[in-house]
Amino acid sequence: MEDREIVALYWAREERAIAETERRYGAVLRHLAENLLGRREDAEECVSDAYHAAWRSIPPEEPQSLRAYLGRIVRNLAVSRWRAEHAQKRFGGMETLLSELSDCVPARDNVEAELETKELTALIARWLRGLDAESRALFLRRYWYGETVQALAKECGVSPSQMAQRMLRLRRKLRAALEAEGVTV
Amino acid sequence: MNSEQIYEAITNLPEELPEEAAAHTFIKRKRSYWRWGAVAAAVALIPLAAAAILFSGGMGGMSSDGSGAEMAQDSEAMEDNSYGFSISYMDYAGPVFPLATLGGAEDLTADRIVTFDFSPYETRQETYETSSESYSYDRYDTEVKVTDAYVLANPTEEHVTVTAVYPFAAAFSDPLDLLPVITVDGTAVETALYAGPQGGEAPESWETYRAWLSDGSYREAALASATALDVPVTVYEFSALTAPESDAPNPTLSVRMTLDYDRTTVLSLGFDGGSWDRENGAMVRECSVPQEEEAGYGTSRYLIVLGEDVTDMTLRGCRSGGSWEEGSEELPGVTAGVRRYTSTLQTALEDLVGELYDGKMLWRSGGEVHLLAEIPRETCLDALTEALLSYGILSDDPAERSRCEILEDVISQVWSEKRVLYLTFPVTVPAGSSVTVTAELIKDASTDYTGGGAAREGYDLVTRLGSDLTFASQTARLAGAEYVEILRQNFGFDPERGVTEVTLDAAAEHYFIEVRKREG
């Protein structure tokens, strides 16, 4: 079933929407949640909560891409869980991801303006669109889908350390791009 | 700005960006395994048997659109392995291999009957439960049941005893239920498990396995032990990590040291963060200090130093990560016992693999029981050795050697690499009689995308690759065909007309079937 048909089920308030969503995107979402949270049980719970959130938000929302829409919900739920339980040091995937993303934070010396998240999103989107397709896909598969460096290395046929280096270069490039904009958040 | 804000901004990227990334196909770089042999020689080791294997790549190419049923039954095409379209997958589960022996089977003949049972595709109802509500949904599995049975006949007047070998494609991190169950005349037999080396790239088609297995050296390497890594190392063990009661968000132990990056390589285990400053010859490795109820509590952390020893080692506690960065807050009272000793890389790895066997790494895969639980300790160690030689700290790539290797990364890679594993067991076929050897296994689907909505799910078998048996016949059977729609195949099944059993052509090396779930 295509996205628009599943979204139509949500709009018609047919509970089958959840089952169809699970059929089409269940594995993808669980993979994403597990990447971020590390434990299968937490991931299952997170995906269940994402379905619940989708049921409440569609309508009025009418997403074009259910994968991206639901993935966004999962990412938000995951970071909320991480914030709530950070002190217990659970969710190693999120810890690692955030630790890596700290490489993208501009140095304070270059700060001129405070950015809203929306503007920061627009800047990152623009930076991504300026990359070659493979680098763009790699960045997103790591930092949007939370895929491990090892998995990406395997997919590209390189060693994990080479992939880690490539990711480091991408993060530094993003930081440089943000610094070039003279902004911070 | 902080990393959470970057994360949030990435979360809200326009939908087309993650969509495009999900659909992107990476061009795989082929890894040279000649390098492996050269490096082994360079460190004065006896070359591994498997190092002599020249691994070659899969056939590559684009996948089918799965738009309709096709048959590829031209025998010439099959002999050439040219179906007129490629059979490769982004996530290839590997074929069902034939039974073999370690020799002495010249007098035996084999009749093989392999059954693919698609009944796991039958839809069933499952329920998701949240704290407040529950949803029921339809679910089915694409892991099919395969029964691979062999009637071994002995027409001679002497008993024949052989060591049988049943190969299967898997990764150490695959679920334990992928392990075949072997019976002889209906009785389960004890088997020994061996793992072959990883061939340098993730297989995408059966041709990769053909390249690995066709000359027998891969299996020889699997059944042999890797050579010990007698490289001297200095080991630092950090034990009994403790942190004082505090409101610190993430009490952290940090170890800072001085080294010459050109002369020293550091392999770490149990450290989850750190920084590298090649220019100033400094390195920091740090780890969270777990509380009593947390994973990793009571376990030691290790730094294994190859080459010149590190100097000026300093320990420090801090309230969270990034302990040596400006603005980080120190946390007095974080302690650890430090033991320094010299050893060899071989011994150090043996100790660490021993720790893995205590279950300390299994949790990283979500607590699920994996094939790893059945993999012998020596096999794990051999696989790690192979990885370190081919693309780790002992490789010939200075960029890889000179950085701090995180052993968990190497282990994770080794665990997830598809390889061929072998079950061996003795079989005696009485004079003038026969026995039936059966392998029951669960076979995962080969797909182009590991997520939902795969256009096709593929399953395949090879008829004689790696086998020394003389096959009198080979037959394939299809069960549970009502749950799937056949998209392409070269078996010749036609369940609509009742053809669910076919005789396989002895000249054909490879048979495949691609299906999708039948709607309704």
Short mmCIF file of N, CA, C and O in Angstrom, two decimals, chain A residues 25-76:
data_model
loop_
_atom_site.label_atom_id
_atom_site.label_comp_id
_atom_site.label_asym_id
_atom_site.label_seq_id
_atom_site.Cartn_x
_atom_site.Cartn_y
_atom_site.Cartn_z
N TYR A 25 6.51 0.05 7.16
CA TYR A 25 7.66 0.75 7.75
C TYR A 25 8.09 0.21 9.12
O TYR A 25 9.01 0.77 9.73
N GLY A 26 7.43 -0.82 9.60
CA GLY A 26 7.76 -1.34 10.93
C GLY A 26 9.23 -1.65 11.09
O GLY A 26 9.87 -1.22 12.06
N ALA A 27 9.77 -2.39 10.14
CA ALA A 27 11.17 -2.80 10.26
C ALA A 27 12.10 -1.60 10.22
O ALA A 27 13.07 -1.51 10.99
N VAL A 28 11.80 -0.66 9.32
CA VAL A 28 12.65 0.54 9.19
C VAL A 28 12.65 1.33 10.49
O VAL A 28 13.70 1.77 10.98
N LEU A 29 11.45 1.50 11.06
CA LEU A 29 11.34 2.32 12.27
C LEU A 29 11.99 1.64 13.47
O LEU A 29 12.65 2.29 14.29
N ARG A 30 11.80 0.33 13.57
CA ARG A 30 12.44 -0.37 14.68
C ARG A 30 13.96 -0.30 14.56
O ARG A 30 14.67 -0.15 15.54
N HIS A 31 14.44 -0.40 13.32
CA HIS A 31 15.88 -0.30 13.08
C HIS A 31 16.40 1.07 13.53
O HIS A 31 17.40 1.19 14.22
N LEU A 32 15.67 2.11 13.11
CA LEU A 32 16.04 3.47 13.50
C LEU A 32 16.04 3.61 15.02
O LEU A 32 17.00 4.11 15.62
N ALA A 33 14.95 3.16 15.64
CA ALA A 33 14.82 3.32 17.10
C ALA A 33 15.91 2.52 17.82
O ALA A 33 16.48 3.00 18.81
N GLU A 34 16.21 1.36 17.31
CA GLU A 34 17.25 0.55 17.96
C GLU A 34 18.63 1.17 17.79
O GLU A 34 19.47 1.13 18.68
N ASN A 35 18.83 1.78 16.61
CA ASN A 35 20.10 2.49 16.41
C ASN A 35 20.28 3.59 17.45
O ASN A 35 21.37 3.84 17.94
N LEU A 36 19.17 4.29 17.75
CA LEU A 36 19.27 5.43 18.65
C LEU A 36 19.26 5.01 20.11
O LEU A 36 19.94 5.61 20.94
N LEU A 37 18.48 3.99 20.41
CA LEU A 37 18.28 3.65 21.82
C LEU A 37 19.09 2.45 22.27
O LEU A 37 19.33 2.28 23.45
N GLY A 38 19.47 1.62 21.33
CA GLY A 38 20.37 0.54 21.67
C GLY A 38 19.70 -0.74 22.10
O GLY A 38 20.19 -1.82 21.82
N ARG A 39 18.56 -0.65 22.77
CA ARG A 39 17.93 -1.87 23.28
C ARG A 39 16.64 -2.14 22.52
O ARG A 39 15.84 -1.24 22.30
N ARG A 40 16.46 -3.39 22.15
CA ARG A 40 15.29 -3.76 21.36
C ARG A 40 13.98 -3.43 22.08
O ARG A 40 13.04 -2.93 21.49
N GLU A 41 13.95 -3.68 23.38
CA GLU A 41 12.71 -3.44 24.11
C GLU A 41 12.35 -1.95 24.07
O GLU A 41 11.20 -1.58 23.89
N ASP A 42 13.37 -1.10 24.26
CA ASP A 42 13.13 0.34 24.20
C ASP A 42 12.68 0.75 22.80
O ASP A 42 11.81 1.61 22.63
N ALA A 43 13.29 0.12 21.80
CA ALA A 43 12.95 0.45 20.42
C ALA A 43 11.51 0.08 20.12
O ALA A 43 10.77 0.86 19.50
N GLU A 44 11.09 -1.09 20.56
CA GLU A 44 9.71 -1.54 20.32
C GLU A 44 8.73 -0.55 20.95
O GLU A 44 7.74 -0.16 20.35
N GLU A 45 9.04 -0.15 22.17
CA GLU A 45 8.17 0.78 22.89
C GLU A 45 8.11 2.12 22.15
O GLU A 45 7.05 2.72 22.00
N CYS A 46 9.27 2.56 21.69
CA CYS A 46 9.36 3.84 20.99
C CYS A 46 8.54 3.81 19.70
O CYS A 46 7.81 4.76 19.38
N VAL A 47 8.62 2.71 18.97
CA VAL A 47 7.88 2.62 17.72
C VAL A 47 6.38 2.57 18.01
O VAL A 47 5.57 3.20 17.31
N SER A 48 5.99 1.84 19.04
CA SER A 48 4.57 1.81 19.42
C SER A 48 4.08 3.21 19.73
O SER A 48 2.99 3.62 19.31
N ASP A 49 4.88 3.93 20.49
CA ASP A 49 4.50 5.30 20.83
C ASP A 49 4.43 6.18 19.58
O ASP A 49 3.60 7.09 19.49
N ALA A 50 5.33 5.90 18.61
CA ALA A 50 5.31 6.68 17.37
C ALA A 50 4.01 6.44 16.59
O ALA A 50 3.42 7.37 16.04
N TYR A 51 3.55 5.19 16.57
CA TYR A 51 2.28 4.90 15.90
C TYR A 51 1.14 5.66 16.59
O TYR A 51 0.25 6.20 15.95
N HIS A 52 1.21 5.65 17.90
CA HIS A 52 0.19 6.35 18.68
C HIS A 52 0.20 7.84 18.33
O HIS A 52 -0.85 8.45 18.11
N ALA A 53 1.40 8.39 18.28
CA ALA A 53 1.53 9.82 17.95
C ALA A 53 1.04 10.11 16.54
O ALA A 53 0.39 11.14 16.28
N ALA A 54 1.33 9.20 15.62
CA ALA A 54 0.87 9.41 14.25
C ALA A 54 -0.65 9.36 14.19
O ALA A 54 -1.29 10.16 13.49
N TRP A 55 -1.23 8.45 14.94
CA TRP A 55 -2.70 8.32 14.97
C TRP A 55 -3.33 9.62 15.48
O TRP A 55 -4.38 10.05 15.01
N ARG A 56 -2.67 10.25 16.44
CA ARG A 56 -3.21 11.50 17.00
C ARG A 56 -2.95 12.70 16.09
O ARG A 56 -3.70 13.65 16.09
N SER A 57 -1.89 12.63 15.31
CA SER A 57 -1.52 13.84 14.54
C SER A 57 -2.01 13.82 13.09
O SER A 57 -2.01 14.86 12.43
N ILE A 58 -2.41 12.65 12.58
CA ILE A 58 -2.94 12.58 11.21
C ILE A 58 -4.42 12.19 11.29
O ILE A 58 -4.70 11.04 11.68
N PRO A 59 -5.39 12.96 10.89
CA PRO A 59 -5.25 14.37 10.60
C PRO A 59 -4.97 15.15 11.89
O PRO A 59 -5.15 14.58 12.94
N PRO A 60 -4.63 16.42 11.79
CA PRO A 60 -4.67 17.30 10.61
C PRO A 60 -3.46 17.15 9.68
O PRO A 60 -3.50 17.62 8.57
N GLU A 61 -2.38 16.54 10.16
CA GLU A 61 -1.20 16.45 9.29
C GLU A 61 -1.50 15.56 8.08
O GLU A 61 -2.34 14.65 8.15
N GLU A 62 -0.81 15.82 6.99
CA GLU A 62 -0.99 15.00 5.79
C GLU A 62 0.39 14.78 5.17
O GLU A 62 0.73 15.37 4.13
N PRO A 63 1.20 13.94 5.80
CA PRO A 63 2.59 13.80 5.33
C PRO A 63 2.69 13.21 3.92
O PRO A 63 1.91 12.32 3.56
N GLN A 64 3.65 13.70 3.20
CA GLN A 64 3.91 13.16 1.86
C GLN A 64 4.75 11.90 1.95
O GLN A 64 4.57 10.97 1.18
N SER A 65 5.68 11.91 2.89
CA SER A 65 6.55 10.74 3.08
C SER A 65 6.33 10.22 4.49
O SER A 65 6.74 10.83 5.46
N LEU A 66 5.69 9.07 4.58
CA LEU A 66 5.43 8.51 5.92
C LEU A 66 6.72 8.06 6.58
O LEU A 66 6.87 8.15 7.80
N ARG A 67 7.66 7.59 5.79
CA ARG A 67 8.94 7.15 6.35
C ARG A 67 9.61 8.31 7.09
O ARG A 67 10.02 8.18 8.24
N ALA A 68 9.69 9.45 6.41
CA ALA A 68 10.34 10.60 7.02
C ALA A 68 9.52 11.13 8.19
O ALA A 68 10.06 11.52 9.23
N TYR A 69 8.20 11.16 8.03
CA TYR A 69 7.32 11.68 9.07
C TYR A 69 7.42 10.84 10.34
O TYR A 69 7.64 11.36 11.45
N LEU A 70 7.28 9.52 10.17
CA LEU A 70 7.35 8.63 11.33
C LEU A 70 8.77 8.58 11.90
O LEU A 70 8.96 8.49 13.11
N GLY A 71 9.75 8.64 11.00
CA GLY A 71 11.13 8.65 11.46
C GLY A 71 11.40 9.87 12.33
O GLY A 71 12.10 9.80 13.34
N ARG A 72 10.82 10.99 11.93
CA ARG A 72 10.99 12.22 12.72
C ARG A 72 10.38 12.03 14.11
O ARG A 72 10.96 12.42 15.12
N ILE A 73 9.21 11.41 14.14
CA ILE A 73 8.57 11.17 15.45
C ILE A 73 9.45 10.28 16.31
O ILE A 73 9.67 10.54 17.50
N VAL A 74 9.96 9.21 15.69
CA VAL A 74 10.83 8.29 16.45
C VAL A 74 12.05 9.04 16.98
O VAL A 74 12.44 8.88 18.14
N ARG A 75 12.65 9.88 16.15
CA ARG A 75 13.83 10.62 16.58
C ARG A 75 13.49 11.55 17.76
O ARG A 75 14.25 11.66 18.72
N ASN A 76 12.32 12.20 17.68
CA ASN A 76 11.93 13.08 18.78
C ASN A 76 11.66 12.30 20.06
O ASN A 76 12.04 12.72 21.15
#
